[in-house]
mmCIF file of C-alpha atoms in Angstrom:
data_model
loop_
_atom_site.group_PDB
_atom_site.id
_atom_site.type_symbol
_atom_site.label_atom_id
_atom_site.label_comp_id
_atom_site.label_asym_id
_atom_site.label_seq_id
_atom_site.Cartn_x
_atom_site.Cartn_y
_atom_site.Cartn_z
ATOM 1 C CA MET A 1 -113.504 -177.801 101.577
ATOM 2 C CA LYS A 2 -110.110 -177.125 103.128
ATOM 3 C CA ASN A 3 -108.335 -175.956 99.962
ATOM 4 C CA THR A 4 -110.833 -173.374 98.708
ATOM 5 C CA PHE A 5 -110.064 -169.709 99.131
ATOM 6 C CA ALA A 6 -113.472 -168.377 98.160
ATOM 7 C CA GLY A 7 -116.604 -168.577 100.234
ATOM 8 C CA THR A 8 -117.345 -166.815 103.475
ATOM 9 C CA HIS A 9 -113.795 -166.906 104.790
ATOM 10 C CA LEU A 10 -112.724 -163.561 106.260
ATOM 11 C CA ASP A 11 -109.360 -163.581 104.490
ATOM 12 C CA PHE A 12 -111.106 -163.969 101.120
ATOM 13 C CA ILE A 13 -113.329 -160.993 101.960
ATOM 14 C CA GLY A 14 -110.289 -158.998 103.143
ATOM 15 C CA PHE A 15 -108.255 -159.953 100.080
ATOM 16 C CA SER A 16 -111.109 -159.028 97.740
ATOM 17 C CA THR A 17 -111.763 -155.664 99.375
ATOM 18 C CA SER A 18 -108.044 -154.844 99.406
ATOM 19 C CA ILE A 19 -107.724 -155.530 95.697
ATOM 20 C CA ALA A 20 -110.913 -153.538 95.022
ATOM 21 C CA CYS A 21 -109.435 -150.695 97.080
ATOM 22 C CA ALA A 22 -106.216 -150.803 95.058
ATOM 23 C CA ILE A 23 -108.158 -150.640 91.803
ATOM 24 C CA HIS A 24 -110.323 -147.821 93.176
ATOM 25 C CA CYS A 25 -107.275 -145.822 94.293
ATOM 26 C CA ALA A 26 -105.505 -146.290 90.973
ATOM 27 C CA LEU A 27 -108.475 -145.450 88.745
ATOM 28 C CA LEU A 28 -110.275 -142.740 90.728
ATOM 29 C CA PRO A 29 -107.952 -139.913 89.622
ATOM 30 C CA PHE A 30 -108.835 -140.711 85.997
ATOM 31 C CA LEU A 31 -112.561 -141.101 86.618
ATOM 32 C CA ILE A 32 -113.009 -138.155 88.991
ATOM 33 C CA SER A 33 -114.084 -135.773 86.258
ATOM 34 C CA ALA A 34 -116.843 -138.147 85.099
ATOM 35 C CA LEU A 35 -118.258 -138.929 88.567
ATOM 36 C CA PRO A 36 -120.714 -135.990 88.733
ATOM 37 C CA PHE A 37 -122.106 -136.901 85.306
ATOM 38 C CA LEU A 38 -122.640 -140.491 86.445
ATOM 39 C CA GLY A 39 -124.258 -139.439 89.722
ATOM 40 C CA LEU A 40 -121.321 -140.848 91.679
ATOM 41 C CA GLY A 41 -119.765 -137.611 92.912
ATOM 42 C CA PHE A 42 -120.130 -138.788 96.514
ATOM 43 C CA LEU A 43 -117.280 -141.271 95.897
ATOM 44 C CA ASP A 44 -114.861 -138.337 95.828
ATOM 45 C CA ASN A 45 -115.685 -137.551 99.457
ATOM 46 C CA PRO A 46 -112.643 -138.258 101.676
ATOM 47 C CA TRP A 47 -114.905 -139.608 104.445
ATOM 48 C CA ILE A 48 -116.054 -142.415 102.139
ATOM 49 C CA GLU A 49 -112.430 -143.377 101.609
ATOM 50 C CA TYR A 50 -111.581 -143.116 105.322
ATOM 51 C CA SER A 51 -114.623 -145.198 106.247
ATOM 52 C CA ILE A 52 -113.626 -147.958 103.834
ATOM 53 C CA ILE A 53 -110.054 -147.932 105.130
ATOM 54 C CA LEU A 54 -111.288 -148.098 108.728
ATOM 55 C CA LEU A 55 -113.625 -150.983 107.898
ATOM 56 C CA SER A 56 -110.733 -152.769 106.161
ATOM 57 C CA LEU A 57 -108.526 -152.220 109.207
ATOM 58 C CA PHE A 58 -111.109 -153.759 111.560
ATOM 59 C CA LEU A 59 -111.625 -156.687 109.191
ATOM 60 C CA ALA A 60 -107.863 -157.242 108.949
ATOM 61 C CA ILE A 61 -107.425 -157.114 112.723
ATOM 62 C CA TYR A 62 -110.224 -159.630 113.251
ATOM 63 C CA ALA A 63 -109.223 -162.036 110.460
ATOM 64 C CA LEU A 64 -105.499 -161.991 111.121
ATOM 65 C CA SER A 65 -105.801 -162.219 114.892
ATOM 66 C CA HIS A 66 -108.132 -165.206 114.456
ATOM 67 C CA GLY A 67 -105.585 -166.952 112.246
ATOM 68 C CA TYR A 68 -102.689 -166.077 114.514
ATOM 69 C CA LEU A 69 -104.339 -167.048 117.790
ATOM 70 C CA ARG A 70 -106.163 -170.190 116.675
ATOM 71 C CA HIS A 71 -104.170 -171.657 113.819
ATOM 72 C CA HIS A 72 -100.584 -170.749 113.108
ATOM 73 C CA LYS A 73 -98.881 -168.294 115.559
ATOM 74 C CA LYS A 74 -96.914 -166.773 112.653
ATOM 75 C CA LYS A 75 -96.348 -163.018 112.677
ATOM 76 C CA LEU A 76 -95.670 -162.525 108.958
ATOM 77 C CA PRO A 77 -99.303 -161.670 108.011
ATOM 78 C CA ILE A 78 -99.467 -159.139 110.863
ATOM 79 C CA LEU A 79 -96.199 -157.544 109.734
ATOM 80 C CA ILE A 80 -97.348 -157.362 106.106
ATOM 81 C CA VAL A 81 -100.759 -155.865 106.982
ATOM 82 C CA SER A 82 -99.112 -153.334 109.317
ATOM 83 C CA LEU A 83 -96.745 -152.279 106.557
ATOM 84 C CA GLY A 84 -99.674 -152.071 104.119
ATOM 85 C CA PHE A 85 -101.707 -149.768 106.362
ATOM 86 C CA LEU A 86 -98.638 -147.630 107.090
ATOM 87 C CA ILE A 87 -98.104 -147.234 103.344
ATOM 88 C CA ILE A 88 -101.783 -146.316 102.888
ATOM 89 C CA ALA A 89 -101.527 -143.738 105.681
ATOM 90 C CA PHE A 90 -98.346 -142.315 104.164
ATOM 91 C CA GLY A 91 -100.021 -142.067 100.756
ATOM 92 C CA LEU A 92 -103.032 -140.255 102.199
ATOM 93 C CA ILE A 93 -101.364 -138.027 104.773
ATOM 94 C CA GLY A 94 -97.620 -137.643 104.354
ATOM 95 C CA GLY A 95 -96.714 -138.560 100.826
ATOM 96 C CA PRO A 96 -96.534 -136.349 97.781
ATOM 97 C CA GLU A 97 -100.061 -135.737 96.505
ATOM 98 C CA GLU A 98 -99.132 -136.425 92.887
ATOM 99 C CA LEU A 99 -97.963 -139.948 93.862
ATOM 100 C CA GLU A 100 -100.940 -140.874 96.057
ATOM 101 C CA PHE A 101 -102.536 -142.880 93.229
ATOM 102 C CA ILE A 102 -99.423 -145.124 93.214
ATOM 103 C CA ILE A 103 -98.586 -145.277 96.930
ATOM 104 C CA THR A 104 -102.073 -145.984 98.297
ATOM 105 C CA PRO A 105 -102.896 -148.891 95.916
ATOM 106 C CA PHE A 106 -99.507 -150.421 96.742
ATOM 107 C CA GLY A 107 -100.474 -150.393 100.437
ATOM 108 C CA ALA A 108 -103.868 -151.923 99.611
ATOM 109 C CA VAL A 109 -102.175 -154.717 97.660
ATOM 110 C CA MET A 110 -99.944 -155.348 100.693
ATOM 111 C CA VAL A 111 -103.078 -155.717 102.852
ATOM 112 C CA GLY A 112 -104.455 -158.202 100.312
ATOM 113 C CA ILE A 113 -101.186 -160.153 100.369
ATOM 114 C CA ALA A 114 -101.368 -160.303 104.180
ATOM 115 C CA HIS A 115 -104.847 -161.853 103.971
ATOM 116 C CA TYR A 116 -103.623 -164.373 101.393
ATOM 117 C CA VAL A 117 -100.596 -165.337 103.526
ATOM 118 C CA ASN A 118 -102.815 -165.679 106.599
ATOM 119 C CA TRP A 119 -105.230 -167.881 104.646
ATOM 120 C CA SER A 120 -102.417 -170.101 103.371
ATOM 121 C CA TYR A 121 -101.079 -170.543 106.918
ATOM 122 C CA ILE A 122 -104.584 -171.436 108.132
ATOM 123 C CA ARG A 123 -104.999 -173.905 105.272
ATOM 124 C CA LYS A 124 -101.738 -175.639 106.210
ATOM 125 C CA SER A 125 -102.685 -175.691 109.883
ATOM 126 C CA GLU A 126 -103.649 -178.957 111.512
ATOM 127 C CA THR A 127 -105.825 -177.153 114.063
ATOM 128 C CA GLU A 128 -109.560 -177.378 113.452
ATOM 129 C CA PHE A 129 -112.265 -175.339 115.112
ATOM 130 C CA PRO A 130 -116.022 -175.573 114.653
ATOM 131 C CA ASP A 131 -116.249 -171.890 113.676
ATOM 132 C CA CYS A 132 -113.768 -172.219 110.817
ATOM 133 C CA LYS A 133 -115.653 -173.061 107.628
ATOM 134 C CA ASN A 134 -112.396 -173.535 105.701
ATOM 135 C CA HIS A 135 -111.830 -176.796 107.598
ATOM 136 C CA SER A 136 -115.193 -178.426 106.893
ATOM 137 C CA GLN A 137 -115.218 -181.462 104.648
#
């Protein structure tokens, strides 16, 4: 169905993971002391966080480039996702450590917004391709 956002669409997956990332980044500082007791201490490992961010970046590049090249030729989603990942990088590397739990989720929300904007442009697009499930009847 053309108007649904859920399903196997890459922007839905990207949006969902970005929002989950924002929630994770906002809540982890409060839950960090309980993680070892829950057997989830590995979540505090920076490489887990970097791996998830890298996976999100590849997903965003693939999903947004697909939408741009095949459906709408609008740069706004690419600009928003770029700003989102720059904010995430600033929060992790250059920003004040005590504000990371605010800065990084804000960047993740920006990435989610980019996926939503890309999806809405694709939905409004008249172009149909066999590999795009969002255009099936």
